[in-house]
Amino acid sequence: MRIAITGIGIITALGNGLSANREGLIKGVPHVGSPHILPTVHSEWPVGEVPYTNSELAHITGEESPEMTRNVLLGLAALKEALDDGGITDNIPFVNATTVGGMDITEKYYPQWRNAEWRHSQLFEQHETDFTTRQLALRCSLTPVATLSTACSSALNAIMYAAELLLTGQTLQAVAGGTEALTRFHLNGFASLGILSERICRPFKDDRDGINLGEGAAYLVLEEEEHAKQRGAKIYAYLSGFGNRCDAYHQTASSPDGEGAREAMKAALTMAKLKAQDITYINAHGTATVNNDASELCAIQHVFGDSTPLIESTKPLTGHTTSASGSIEAVFSILRMQQNGFRHVLTNAFGFGGNDSSLILSKEGSDLLPAASTIPTATEKVSVETDTDYKTYIPLLQARRMTEQMRCLVIAARRALEVSGKTIDGIVIGTRYGGMVPTAALLDQLTEEESGLSPALFMSSTHNAAAGTLARLLQCKGYNMTVVDCHPGETARQTARLAICSGEAKNILVGEFDEKVPSLQPLLDAAGCDYQPAATAYILCSD
C-alpha cells in the first residue's frame, strides 16, 4: 500500500493558507514579535501569533459563534482548506491533536467561576481537549476518531494514527493534524520552566537561549494511492515511514544521547525501507533550548553519521507551535521538497515526557506493508481507587511529586504487570480531563498574578504526563501514546490495537485515569460530566 498526501491546509504566523505559508517560507523572514492579540502583561517574550483576531478568524471560517475558542477557529481555517484542497466531500475519519483545548475561554471566565459569579457549564465543556476535535468534526462533517495529546509531538502522532487507519484497512481516506492557540496558561507555563527567549530563537546556534512560542494549525489528507488516482486527485507527496519512541528519561528534558529521537528516526527509516543516505533534508524539532538541540543533534549524528543531510529548524519563522508543530512542519517539509527537488525528507517532533516521533515524506511512493489482522488479547484489568499502599510500588521521593490519582495509575500498572507476567514494549493512556488537580492549582495561581507559576504543576498538567511518568518508572522506551476522549478506555484500547497490528509494539500497557477535584465538582455536575476517578490498567498482547 502507498499512502499519498492529497490535501493540505495551514495557518501560522506567516499567514492563512498554503500560498501565504509557501511565500513566507521562501522569504525566510521571522514572523515573531511582542504579543498583540494574546491578553498578557508579558511583552518581553516574542511569540508567533497568527495575525488575526478571533472576530477576523470567525469571518474567515464562516463561524458565527461569538465565544468559540481560538483553538477551534484556527483549526477550522486549516481544516477547511485541507478538505477543499483535497476535494473531500465525504464524511471521512478525522484524527486531531491539541493540548490547550479551550484554555483561552477557561482562563477568561475561571476567576468569575471561582468567585461563584458564574456557573455556566459551557466553561468546562469547552475546556475539554476532545471538545476541539468534536467541534471541528461537526462543522466539517467528519467522523472524529481520536484526539492525540502528547505535547509537542501530538500532531505528528495524529498523522501516524491516520496512517495506521489506512494500513489496517479501516478507511481509504483520512484527515489528520493539529491545532494550538496561544494562551496565558501556555505562555506562563513555559516561562516557569525558564526556557523562553527574549530574542528571536536561534536553533542549533552556540548562543541559543530558548523558545519563542507560536500558534497555528495544519491538516493533511491521507489517501490510498490507487483511490487518489482513480478520482484524479493531485498528490503532493507520499508518507513512507514513521516511528514513535520514548526517552523514558525526564518529564520535560531530552536525554543527553537522544535515545528516543534516535530510535524514532531509525524506526521511520526501517518502515520506509530507506538508508540514512537516502534522506536529503531534515526538518528538525530544533526548539533552540540548550538541551533539546544538543540531544537532537546527537541523535541525528548517531543515525546519519557521515551522511548527515541538510538540517533546518523553521521555528524562528513561526515560533514553536507546540502540539500543532508536527503537522505544520510536515507541510513545510513538503514545500521544501517541491522547492528543492528532495526525494526523501524527514521531520521530527519531540514532546514532554520524552515522546519522540519522526515521519518520512517522499516524492515517489514506497510500498508499506498492510497491517496484520491480529486480534490482540487483553489480560485481567486492574482497578485502583485509593493509593493507600503506594509505598509498595513507588519510590517515596517520586510518589511525593504525584497526585493521588497518578499514584493510583502507577499502582494499577504495576499490579497489571504482576498479574500478567508480561514484558511491555509500549504504553497507551486514555483520559478525559488529564491532570485536573495541577491544572486547577495553576489556574488559581494565574488568577492571582500572571507570573511565578509552579513548574512542577505545569509539567504535571499536560495530558501525557501520566504516560511519561509510567515510561520512566517502568523504563519502557517503546511506543508511547496518550489519547483524550469522552470514552477514554475504549479509545485507548483501539489505539493500542492499531499499534500492535501495525507492528509498532507487541505488548502494550493500556491505562485509563482521571482526577477528581472537589472544588471543580459543581462545574462538572453542571456540565453533566459523570466519571469515576478510579485508575485502571491491563496489558494488550499480540500473542
Short mmCIF file of C-alpha atoms in Angstrom, two decimals, residues 77 109 140 165 169 175 193 209 226 265 281 286 312 314 342 355 390 408 433 440 457 490 539:
data_model
loop_
_atom_site.label_atom_id
_atom_site.label_comp_id
_atom_site.label_asym_id
_atom_site.label_seq_id
_atom_site.Cartn_x
_atom_site.Cartn_y
_atom_site.Cartn_z
CA ALA A 77 -9.22 27.69 8.93
CA TYR A 109 -14.01 33.03 32.95
CA CYS A 140 -16.70 19.95 8.67
CA LEU A 165 -6.18 3.53 9.92
CA GLY A 169 -7.89 -1.25 6.01
CA VAL A 175 -7.53 13.79 7.54
CA LEU A 193 10.44 26.26 33.04
CA ASP A 209 18.87 30.53 24.88
CA GLU A 226 -4.92 3.99 -6.18
CA MET A 265 14.23 8.04 13.29
CA TYR A 281 16.64 17.10 4.32
CA GLY A 286 15.04 22.43 16.85
CA GLU A 312 16.77 23.08 9.28
CA THR A 314 11.67 26.56 10.83
CA PHE A 342 14.32 16.49 -2.49
CA ASN A 355 7.59 11.38 23.49
CA TYR A 390 1.68 3.31 47.13
CA CYS A 408 -3.34 5.02 41.65
CA TYR A 433 -9.55 15.57 31.57
CA ALA A 440 -6.89 23.84 38.75
CA LEU A 457 2.41 21.89 38.40
CA GLU A 490 -12.38 2.44 24.57
CA ILE A 539 -1.85 -5.45 29.02
#
